[in-house]
Amino acid sequence: MTITDEVTVNGVDTATLFATLTAVKAAPEAAQFQFRASNEWISGTHNRSTIGGYFGVGEERAHERVFQFDADHPAVLVGQDNAPTPVEFVLHALAACLTAGIANIAAARGVRLTEVTSTVTGDIDLNGVLGLDPDVRKGYEKITVRFAIKGDAPAEKLRAIVERSRTMSAVYDVLTAGVPVAIEIDTP
Amino acid sequence: MTITDEVTVNGVDTATLFATLTAVKAAPEAAQFQFRASNEWISGTHNRSTIGGYFGVGEERAHERVFQFDADHPAVLVGQDNAPTPVEFVLHALAACLTAGIANIAAARGVRLTEVTSTVTGDIDLNGVLGLDPDVRKGYEKITVRFAIKGDAPAEKLRAIVERSRTMSAVYDVLTAGVPVAIEIDTP
């Protein structure tokens, strides 16, 4: 790994990045995070999540501001199209996680990126969620991410950065390997 | 399943819902959908996804408007906190998918809901993504969804609606069972 002399590469403050790694190495419990979203049903398939607080580096924290995101279904799926579908937010999360990793890893390797774009597609047979065919799974059958990446390094080095980001991505990990999900229900 | 006489329940047009099911049953290929997001790196861990077009019911379609969502890391994770983290969008997607299902299923069963709220938490040990401990996974170790649901039905019926939504949810399915993700890379 070649570490650049300059502190900020690709908008990544590499001095802070390496200082953070050193600090967590010395105190691994600082890396225990809990992220949260609270959601409120509005009407039909339309609902809204609020993302504000989280736990990390040993204490309760808050984002700089509170974020809210709606979700809905389009009219062809019996919604009002007020917002993207839940499954489209999964694609956003995947692209965003891989891209953030690419920027960090490139910075750590001293590679100056000029462009990173991607298109994520998710193929789904809705006979599953509609309950019309029990042999069809409910979720995506496959997801494909296509990256275009440019920077001051040979193609092989750029490819290796994307590949490293894949192996280090939290969202890629949960989507490909799965994660236990517990559901608790409070009723009146 | 008790089908209500009224057409709109919980903001769900049940006549359209059942008509859609009948139409897809007659032409299962209409249920082949492809959802998409395109993402552009901005700086550091900050990037932006655009969600507009999708394929479904046999043709290219577009949402009523084009949606854009940023993602970033907070300062403690070497970002600028311009937006939630990618992993928080996963929690939004899960809450939204389960909640939309609850509204639809309740409507189909003639149950009038008055409140559906949820809090989703995701526990993650960032020693994984930071590359500090190879034995720690990169993604969430576990996700917990806690629903509060109220409506004109006994607690057991409300619980059964949530449980049915869980088994029918596309996002729950991909998160718990995993999905194949292919990554393609274009370099200059």
CSV table of C-alpha atoms in Angstrom, one decimal:
chain,number,residue,atom,x,y,z
A,1,MET,CA,0.0,0.0,0.0
A,2,THR,CA,1.5,3.4,-1.1
A,3,ILE,CA,0.5,6.1,1.3
A,4,THR,CA,0.4,9.5,-0.3
A,5,ASP,CA,2.1,12.5,1.4
A,6,GLU,CA,-0.9,14.7,0.9
A,7,VAL,CA,-3.5,14.6,3.6
A,8,THR,CA,-6.7,14.9,1.6
A,9,VAL,CA,-7.2,12.5,-1.4
A,10,ASN,CA,-10.6,12.1,-3.1
A,11,GLY,CA,-12.1,14.3,-0.4
A,12,VAL,CA,-10.9,11.7,2.2
A,13,ASP,CA,-8.9,13.1,5.0
A,14,THR,CA,-6.4,10.2,5.1
A,15,ALA,CA,-4.7,11.5,8.2
A,16,THR,CA,-8.0,11.2,10.1
A,17,LEU,CA,-8.7,7.9,8.4
A,18,PHE,CA,-5.5,6.4,9.6
A,19,ALA,CA,-5.8,8.0,13.0
A,20,THR,CA,-9.3,6.5,13.3
A,21,LEU,CA,-8.0,3.0,12.5
A,22,THR,CA,-5.2,3.4,15.0
A,23,ALA,CA,-7.6,4.6,17.7
A,24,VAL,CA,-10.1,1.7,17.1
A,25,LYS,CA,-7.2,-0.8,17.1
A,26,ALA,CA,-6.3,0.4,20.6
A,27,ALA,CA,-9.9,0.4,21.7
A,28,PRO,CA,-11.9,-2.2,19.7
A,29,GLU,CA,-15.1,-1.6,21.6
A,30,ALA,CA,-15.3,1.9,20.1
A,31,ALA,CA,-16.4,0.1,16.9
A,32,GLN,CA,-19.6,-1.3,18.3
A,33,PHE,CA,-22.3,0.7,16.5
A,34,GLN,CA,-26.1,0.5,16.5
A,35,PHE,CA,-27.9,2.3,13.6
A,36,ARG,CA,-31.6,3.0,13.7
A,37,ALA,CA,-34.6,4.1,11.7
A,38,SER,CA,-38.1,4.7,12.9
A,39,ASN,CA,-41.0,4.4,10.5
A,40,GLU,CA,-44.5,5.6,10.5
A,41,TRP,CA,-47.3,4.4,8.2
A,42,ILE,CA,-49.1,7.2,6.3
A,43,SER,CA,-51.6,5.5,4.0
A,44,GLY,CA,-51.7,2.5,1.8
A,45,THR,CA,-48.2,1.6,0.8
A,46,HIS,CA,-46.9,5.1,1.7
A,47,ASN,CA,-44.8,5.4,4.8
A,48,ARG,CA,-41.9,7.5,6.2
A,49,SER,CA,-38.7,6.7,8.0
A,50,THR,CA,-36.8,9.1,10.3
A,51,ILE,CA,-33.1,8.6,10.8
A,52,GLY,CA,-31.5,10.7,13.5
A,53,GLY,CA,-29.7,9.0,16.4
A,54,TYR,CA,-27.3,6.2,16.6
A,55,PHE,CA,-24.8,4.6,19.0
A,56,GLY,CA,-21.1,4.6,18.3
A,57,VAL,CA,-17.7,5.2,19.8
A,58,GLY,CA,-19.1,4.4,23.2
A,59,GLU,CA,-22.0,6.9,23.4
A,60,GLU,CA,-25.3,8.0,21.9
A,61,ARG,CA,-24.8,10.3,18.9
A,62,ALA,CA,-27.0,12.2,16.5
A,63,HIS,CA,-26.5,13.0,12.8
A,64,GLU,CA,-25.9,16.7,12.0
A,65,ARG,CA,-29.6,16.8,11.1
A,66,VAL,CA,-32.6,14.5,11.2
A,67,PHE,CA,-33.2,12.8,7.8
A,68,GLN,CA,-36.6,11.7,6.6
A,69,PHE,CA,-37.4,9.4,3.6
A,70,ASP,CA,-40.7,8.2,2.3
A,71,ALA,CA,-41.4,5.0,0.5
A,72,ASP,CA,-44.4,4.0,-1.6
A,73,HIS,CA,-45.4,1.8,-4.5
A,74,PRO,CA,-46.1,3.1,-8.1
A,75,ALA,CA,-49.7,2.9,-9.4
A,76,VAL,CA,-49.0,-0.3,-11.2
A,77,LEU,CA,-48.3,-1.8,-7.8
A,78,VAL,CA,-51.4,-0.3,-6.2
A,79,GLY,CA,-49.6,2.7,-4.7
A,80,GLN,CA,-49.5,6.5,-5.2
A,81,ASP,CA,-45.8,6.7,-6.3
A,82,ASN,CA,-45.0,9.3,-3.6
A,83,ALA,CA,-41.5,7.9,-3.3
A,84,PRO,CA,-39.4,4.9,-4.5
A,85,THR,CA,-40.3,1.4,-3.5
A,86,PRO,CA,-38.5,-0.2,-0.5
A,87,VAL,CA,-36.6,-2.5,-2.9
A,88,GLU,CA,-35.2,0.5,-4.7
A,89,PHE,CA,-33.7,1.8,-1.5
A,90,VAL,CA,-31.8,-1.4,-1.2
A,91,LEU,CA,-30.1,-0.7,-4.5
A,92,HIS,CA,-29.2,2.8,-3.4
A,93,ALA,CA,-27.7,1.4,-0.1
A,94,LEU,CA,-25.6,-1.1,-2.1
A,95,ALA,CA,-24.3,1.5,-4.6
A,96,ALA,CA,-23.6,4.0,-1.8
A,97,CYS,CA,-21.7,1.5,0.4
A,98,LEU,CA,-19.5,0.2,-2.4
A,99,THR,CA,-18.8,3.8,-3.7
A,100,ALA,CA,-17.8,5.1,-0.3
A,101,GLY,CA,-15.5,2.2,0.1
A,102,ILE,CA,-13.9,2.8,-3.3
A,103,ALA,CA,-13.2,6.4,-2.4
A,104,ASN,CA,-11.6,5.5,1.0
A,105,ILE,CA,-9.6,2.6,-0.4
A,106,ALA,CA,-8.3,4.6,-3.3
A,107,ALA,CA,-7.3,7.4,-0.9
A,108,ALA,CA,-5.5,5.0,1.3
A,109,ARG,CA,-3.6,3.7,-1.8
A,110,GLY,CA,-2.8,7.1,-3.0
A,111,VAL,CA,-5.0,6.8,-6.1
A,112,ARG,CA,-6.7,10.0,-7.2
A,113,LEU,CA,-10.2,9.3,-8.6
A,114,THR,CA,-11.8,11.5,-11.2
A,115,GLU,CA,-15.1,9.6,-11.7
A,116,VAL,CA,-17.0,6.8,-10.0
A,117,THR,CA,-20.5,6.1,-11.3
A,118,SER,CA,-22.6,3.0,-11.1
A,119,THR,CA,-25.9,1.5,-12.1
A,120,VAL,CA,-27.5,-1.1,-10.0
A,121,THR,CA,-30.3,-3.3,-11.3
A,122,GLY,CA,-32.4,-5.7,-9.3
A,123,ASP,CA,-34.5,-8.4,-11.1
A,124,ILE,CA,-37.6,-9.5,-9.3
A,125,ASP,CA,-40.5,-11.7,-10.2
A,126,LEU,CA,-43.5,-10.2,-8.3
A,127,ASN,CA,-45.4,-13.5,-8.6
A,128,GLY,CA,-43.6,-14.2,-5.3
A,129,VAL,CA,-44.7,-11.2,-3.2
A,130,LEU,CA,-48.1,-11.2,-4.8
A,131,GLY,CA,-48.5,-14.8,-3.5
A,132,LEU,CA,-49.4,-16.2,-6.9
A,133,ASP,CA,-46.5,-18.7,-7.2
A,134,PRO,CA,-45.1,-20.3,-4.0
A,135,ASP,CA,-42.0,-21.4,-6.0
A,136,VAL,CA,-41.0,-17.9,-6.7
A,137,ARG,CA,-38.9,-16.1,-4.0
A,138,LYS,CA,-40.3,-12.8,-2.6
A,139,GLY,CA,-37.1,-10.8,-3.1
A,140,TYR,CA,-34.7,-10.0,-5.9
A,141,GLU,CA,-33.5,-13.0,-7.9
A,142,LYS,CA,-30.3,-11.2,-8.7
A,143,ILE,CA,-28.7,-7.8,-8.4
A,144,THR,CA,-26.0,-6.5,-10.8
A,145,VAL,CA,-23.8,-3.5,-10.1
A,146,ARG,CA,-21.9,-1.9,-13.1
A,147,PHE,CA,-19.2,0.5,-12.1
A,148,ALA,CA,-17.4,3.0,-14.3
A,149,ILE,CA,-14.3,4.2,-12.6
A,150,LYS,CA,-11.6,6.6,-13.7
A,151,GLY,CA,-8.5,7.9,-11.9
A,152,ASP,CA,-4.7,8.3,-12.1
A,153,ALA,CA,-3.9,4.6,-11.9
A,154,PRO,CA,-3.8,1.7,-14.4
A,155,ALA,CA,-7.0,-0.2,-15.1
A,156,GLU,CA,-5.9,-3.2,-13.0
A,157,LYS,CA,-5.3,-1.0,-10.0
A,158,LEU,CA,-8.7,0.6,-10.4
A,159,ARG,CA,-10.3,-2.8,-10.6
A,160,ALA,CA,-8.5,-4.0,-7.5
A,161,ILE,CA,-9.9,-1.0,-5.6
A,162,VAL,CA,-13.5,-1.9,-6.6
A,163,GLU,CA,-12.8,-5.6,-5.7
A,164,ARG,CA,-11.4,-4.6,-2.3
A,165,SER,CA,-14.4,-2.4,-1.7
A,166,ARG,CA,-16.7,-5.4,-2.5
A,167,THR,CA,-15.0,-7.6,0.1
A,168,MET,CA,-15.1,-4.8,2.7
A,169,SER,CA,-18.7,-3.6,2.1
A,170,ALA,CA,-21.2,-3.9,4.9
A,171,VAL,CA,-24.2,-3.7,2.6
A,172,TYR,CA,-22.7,-6.2,0.1
A,173,ASP,CA,-22.1,-8.5,3.1
A,174,VAL,CA,-25.7,-8.4,4.4
A,175,LEU,CA,-27.2,-8.7,1.0
A,176,THR,CA,-25.1,-11.7,-0.2
A,177,ALA,CA,-24.7,-13.5,3.1
A,178,GLY,CA,-28.0,-12.6,4.9
A,179,VAL,CA,-28.5,-11.3,8.4
A,180,PRO,CA,-30.8,-12.5,11.2
A,181,VAL,CA,-33.9,-10.3,11.5
A,182,ALA,CA,-36.1,-10.4,14.6
A,183,ILE,CA,-39.5,-8.9,14.5
A,184,GLU,CA,-41.3,-7.9,17.8
A,185,ILE,CA,-44.9,-6.8,17.9
A,186,ASP,CA,-46.7,-4.5,20.4
A,187,THR,CA,-50.4,-4.5,20.2
A,188,PRO,CA,-52.9,-2.6,22.5
B,1,MET,CA,-60.0,-14.1,4.4
B,2,THR,CA,-62.9,-11.7,4.9
B,3,ILE,CA,-63.2,-9.2,2.1
B,4,THR,CA,-64.7,-5.9,3.0
B,5,ASP,CA,-67.5,-4.4,0.9
B,6,GLU,CA,-65.9,-1.0,0.9
B,7,VAL,CA,-63.3,-0.4,-1.8
B,8,THR,CA,-60.7,1.7,0.0
B,9,VAL,CA,-59.4,0.4,3.3
B,10,ASN,CA,-56.3,1.8,4.9
B,11,GLY,CA,-55.8,4.0,1.8
B,12,VAL,CA,-55.5,0.7,-0.2
B,13,ASP,CA,-57.9,0.5,-3.2
B,14,THR,CA,-58.8,-3.1,-2.6
B,15,ALA,CA,-60.7,-3.4,-5.8
B,16,THR,CA,-57.6,-2.4,-7.7
B,17,LEU,CA,-55.5,-4.7,-5.5
B,18,PHE,CA,-57.7,-7.7,-6.3
B,19,ALA,CA,-57.9,-6.7,-10.0
B,20,THR,CA,-54.2,-6.5,-10.2
B,21,LEU,CA,-53.8,-10.0,-8.7
B,22,THR,CA,-56.4,-11.4,-11.1
B,23,ALA,CA,-54.6,-9.7,-14.1
B,24,VAL,CA,-51.2,-11.1,-13.1
B,25,LYS,CA,-52.6,-14.5,-12.5
B,26,ALA,CA,-53.8,-14.5,-16.1
B,27,ALA,CA,-50.5,-13.1,-17.4
B,28,PRO,CA,-47.7,-14.1,-15.0
B,29,GLU,CA,-45.0,-12.5,-17.2
B,30,ALA,CA,-46.4,-9.0,-16.2
B,31,ALA,CA,-44.8,-9.6,-12.8
B,32,GLN,CA,-41.2,-9.5,-14.2
B,33,PHE,CA,-39.8,-6.3,-12.8
B,34,GLN,CA,-36.4,-4.7,-12.9
B,35,PHE,CA,-35.7,-1.9,-10.5
B,36,ARG,CA,-32.7,0.4,-10.9
B,37,ALA,CA,-30.6,3.1,-9.2
B,38,SER,CA,-27.7,5.0,-10.6
B,39,ASN,CA,-25.1,6.4,-8.3
B,40,GLU,CA,-22.5,9.1,-8.7
B,41,TRP,CA,-19.6,9.7,-6.4
B,42,ILE,CA,-19.3,13.3,-5.1
B,43,SER,CA,-16.4,13.4,-2.6
B,44,GLY,CA,-15.1,11.1,0.1
B,45,THR,CA,-17.9,8.9,1.4
B,46,HIS,CA,-20.5,11.3,-0.1
B,47,ASN,CA,-22.4,10.1,-3.1
B,48,ARG,CA,-25.8,10.4,-4.7
B,49,SER,CA,-28.3,7.9,-6.2
B,50,THR,CA,-30.9,8.7,-8.8
B,51,ILE,CA,-34.0,6.5,-9.0
B,52,GLY,CA,-36.3,7.1,-12.0
B,53,GLY,CA,-37.0,4.4,-14.5
B,54,TYR,CA,-37.9,0.8,-14.1
B,55,PHE,CA,-39.2,-2.1,-16.1
B,56,GLY,CA,-42.5,-3.7,-15.3
B,57,VAL,CA,-45.8,-5.0,-16.7
B,58,GLY,CA,-44.1,-5.6,-20.0
B,59,GLU,CA,-42.6,-2.2,-20.6
B,60,GLU,CA,-40.2,0.6,-19.6
B,61,ARG,CA,-41.8,2.8,-17.0
B,62,ALA,CA,-40.9,5.9,-15.0
B,63,HIS,CA,-41.8,7.1,-11.5
B,64,GLU,CA,-44.0,10.2,-11.4
B,65,ARG,CA,-40.8,12.1,-10.7
B,66,VAL,CA,-37.1,11.4,-10.5
B,67,PHE,CA,-35.9,10.8,-6.9
B,68,GLN,CA,-32.4,11.5,-5.6
B,69,PHE,CA,-30.9,10.4,-2.3
B,70,ASP,CA,-27.4,11.1,-0.9
B,71,ALA,CA,-25.5,8.9,1.4
B,72,ASP,CA,-22.4,9.8,3.5
B,73,HIS,CA,-20.6,8.8,6.7
B,74,PRO,CA,-20.7,10.9,9.9
B,75,ALA,CA,-17.5,12.6,11.1
B,76,VAL,CA,-16.7,9.7,13.5
B,77,LEU,CA,-16.5,7.5,10.4
B,78,VAL,CA,-14.4,10.0,8.4
B,79,GLY,CA,-17.3,11.6,6.5
B,80,GLN,CA,-19.1,14.9,6.4
B,81,ASP,CA,-22.6,13.6,7.6
B,82,ASN,CA,-24.3,15.0,4.5
B,83,ALA,CA,-26.8,12.1,4.6
B,84,PRO,CA,-27.4,8.8,6.4
B,85,THR,CA,-25.0,6.0,6.0
B,86,PRO,CA,-25.7,3.3,3.4
B,87,VAL,CA,-26.5,0.8,6.2
B,88,GLU,CA,-29.2,3.1,7.6
B,89,PHE,CA,-31.0,3.1,4.2
B,90,VAL,CA,-31.1,-0.7,4.6
B,91,LEU,CA,-33.1,-0.3,7.8
B,92,HIS,CA,-35.5,2.2,6.1
B,93,ALA,CA,-36.0,-0.2,3.2
B,94,LEU,CA,-36.9,-3.0,5.6
B,95,ALA,CA,-39.3,-1.0,7.7
B,96,ALA,CA,-41.0,0.4,4.6
B,97,CYS,CA,-41.4,-3.0,2.9
B,98,LEU,CA,-42.9,-4.6,6.0
B,99,THR,CA,-45.2,-1.6,6.7
B,100,ALA,CA,-46.5,-1.5,3.1
B,101,GLY,CA,-47.3,-5.2,3.3
B,102,ILE,CA,-49.1,-4.7,6.6
B,103,ALA,CA,-51.4,-2.1,5.1
B,104,ASN,CA,-52.2,-4.2,2.1
B,105,ILE,CA,-52.8,-7.4,4.0
B,106,ALA,CA,-54.9,-5.7,6.6
B,107,ALA,CA,-57.0,-4.1,3.8
B,108,ALA,CA,-57.4,-7.4,2.1
B,109,ARG,CA,-58.6,-8.9,5.4
B,110,GLY,CA,-61.0,-6.0,6.1
B,111,VAL,CA,-59.0,-4.7,9.1
B,112,ARG,CA,-58.9,-1.0,9.5
B,113,LEU,CA,-55.6,0.2,10.9
B,114,THR,CA,-55.2,3.3,13.0
B,115,GLU,CA,-51.5,3.2,13.6
B,116,VAL,CA,-48.4,1.3,12.4
B,117,THR,CA,-45.1,2.5,13.7
B,118,SER,CA,-41.8,0.7,13.9
B,119,THR,CA,-38.2,1.1,15.1
B,120,VAL,CA,-35.5,-0.8,13.3
B,121,THR,CA,-32.1,-1.3,14.9
B,122,GLY,CA,-29.0,-2.8,13.3
B,123,ASP,CA,-26.0,-3.8,15.4
B,124,ILE,CA,-22.7,-3.7,13.7
B,125,ASP,CA,-19.1,-4.2,14.8
B,126,LEU,CA,-17.1,-1.9,12.6
B,127,ASN,CA,-13.9,-3.9,13.4
B,128,GLY,CA,-15.1,-5.8,10.4
B,129,VAL,CA,-15.4,-3.1,7.7
B,130,LEU,CA,-12.3,-1.3,9.1
B,131,GLY,CA,-10.3,-4.5,8.4
B,132,LEU,CA,-9.1,-4.7,12.0
B,133,ASP,CA,-10.5,-8.1,12.8
B,134,PRO,CA,-10.9,-10.8,10.1
B,135,ASP,CA,-13.2,-12.8,12.3
B,136,VAL,CA,-15.8,-10.0,12.5
B,137,ARG,CA,-18.3,-9.8,9.6
B,138,LYS,CA,-18.6,-6.6,7.6
B,139,GLY,CA,-22.3,-6.2,7.8
B,140,TYR,CA,-24.9,-6.1,10.6
B,141,GLU,CA,-24.7,-8.9,13.1
B,142,LYS,CA,-28.4,-8.7,13.7
B,143,ILE,CA,-31.4,-6.5,12.9
B,144,THR,CA,-34.4,-6.1,15.1
B,145,VAL,CA,-37.8,-4.5,14.1
B,146,ARG,CA,-40.2,-3.5,16.8
B,147,PHE,CA,-43.7,-2.8,15.5
B,148,ALA,CA,-46.6,-1.0,17.3
B,149,ILE,CA,-49.8,-1.7,15.5
B,150,LYS,CA,-53.4,-0.6,16.3
B,151,GLY,CA,-56.6,-1.2,14.4
B,152,ASP,CA,-60.2,-2.5,14.7
B,153,ALA,CA,-59.2,-6.2,15.2
B,154,PRO,CA,-58.1,-8.3,18.2
B,155,ALA,CA,-54.4,-8.4,19.1
B,156,GLU,CA,-54.0,-11.9,17.6
B,157,LYS,CA,-55.4,-10.8,14.2
B,158,LEU,CA,-53.1,-7.7,14.2
B,159,ARG,CA,-50.1,-10.0,15.0
B,160,ALA,CA,-51.1,-12.4,12.2
B,161,ILE,CA,-51.1,-9.5,9.7
B,162,VAL,CA,-47.5,-8.5,10.7
B,163,GLU,CA,-46.4,-12.1,10.5
B,164,ARG,CA,-48.0,-12.5,7.1
B,165,SER,CA,-46.2,-9.4,5.9
B,166,ARG,CA,-42.9,-10.8,7.2
B,167,THR,CA,-43.3,-13.9,5.1
B,168,MET,CA,-44.3,-11.9,2.0
B,169,SER,CA,-41.7,-9.1,2.2
B,170,ALA,CA,-39.2,-8.7,-0.6
B,171,VAL,CA,-36.7,-6.8,1.5
B,172,TYR,CA,-37.0,-9.2,4.5
B,173,ASP,CA,-36.4,-12.1,2.0
B,174,VAL,CA,-33.2,-10.6,0.5
B,175,LEU,CA,-31.9,-9.6,3.9
B,176,THR,CA,-32.4,-12.9,5.6
B,177,ALA,CA,-31.8,-15.3,2.7
B,178,GLY,CA,-29.3,-13.3,0.7
B,179,VAL,CA,-29.2,-12.6,-3.0
B,180,PRO,CA,-26.6,-13.1,-5.7
B,181,VAL,CA,-24.8,-9.8,-6.4
B,182,ALA,CA,-22.6,-9.5,-9.6
B,183,ILE,CA,-20.2,-6.6,-9.9
B,184,GLU,CA,-19.0,-5.5,-13.3
B,185,ILE,CA,-16.3,-2.8,-13.8
B,186,ASP,CA,-15.6,-0.5,-16.8
B,187,THR,CA,-12.2,1.2,-16.8
B,188,PRO,CA,-10.8,3.6,-19.4
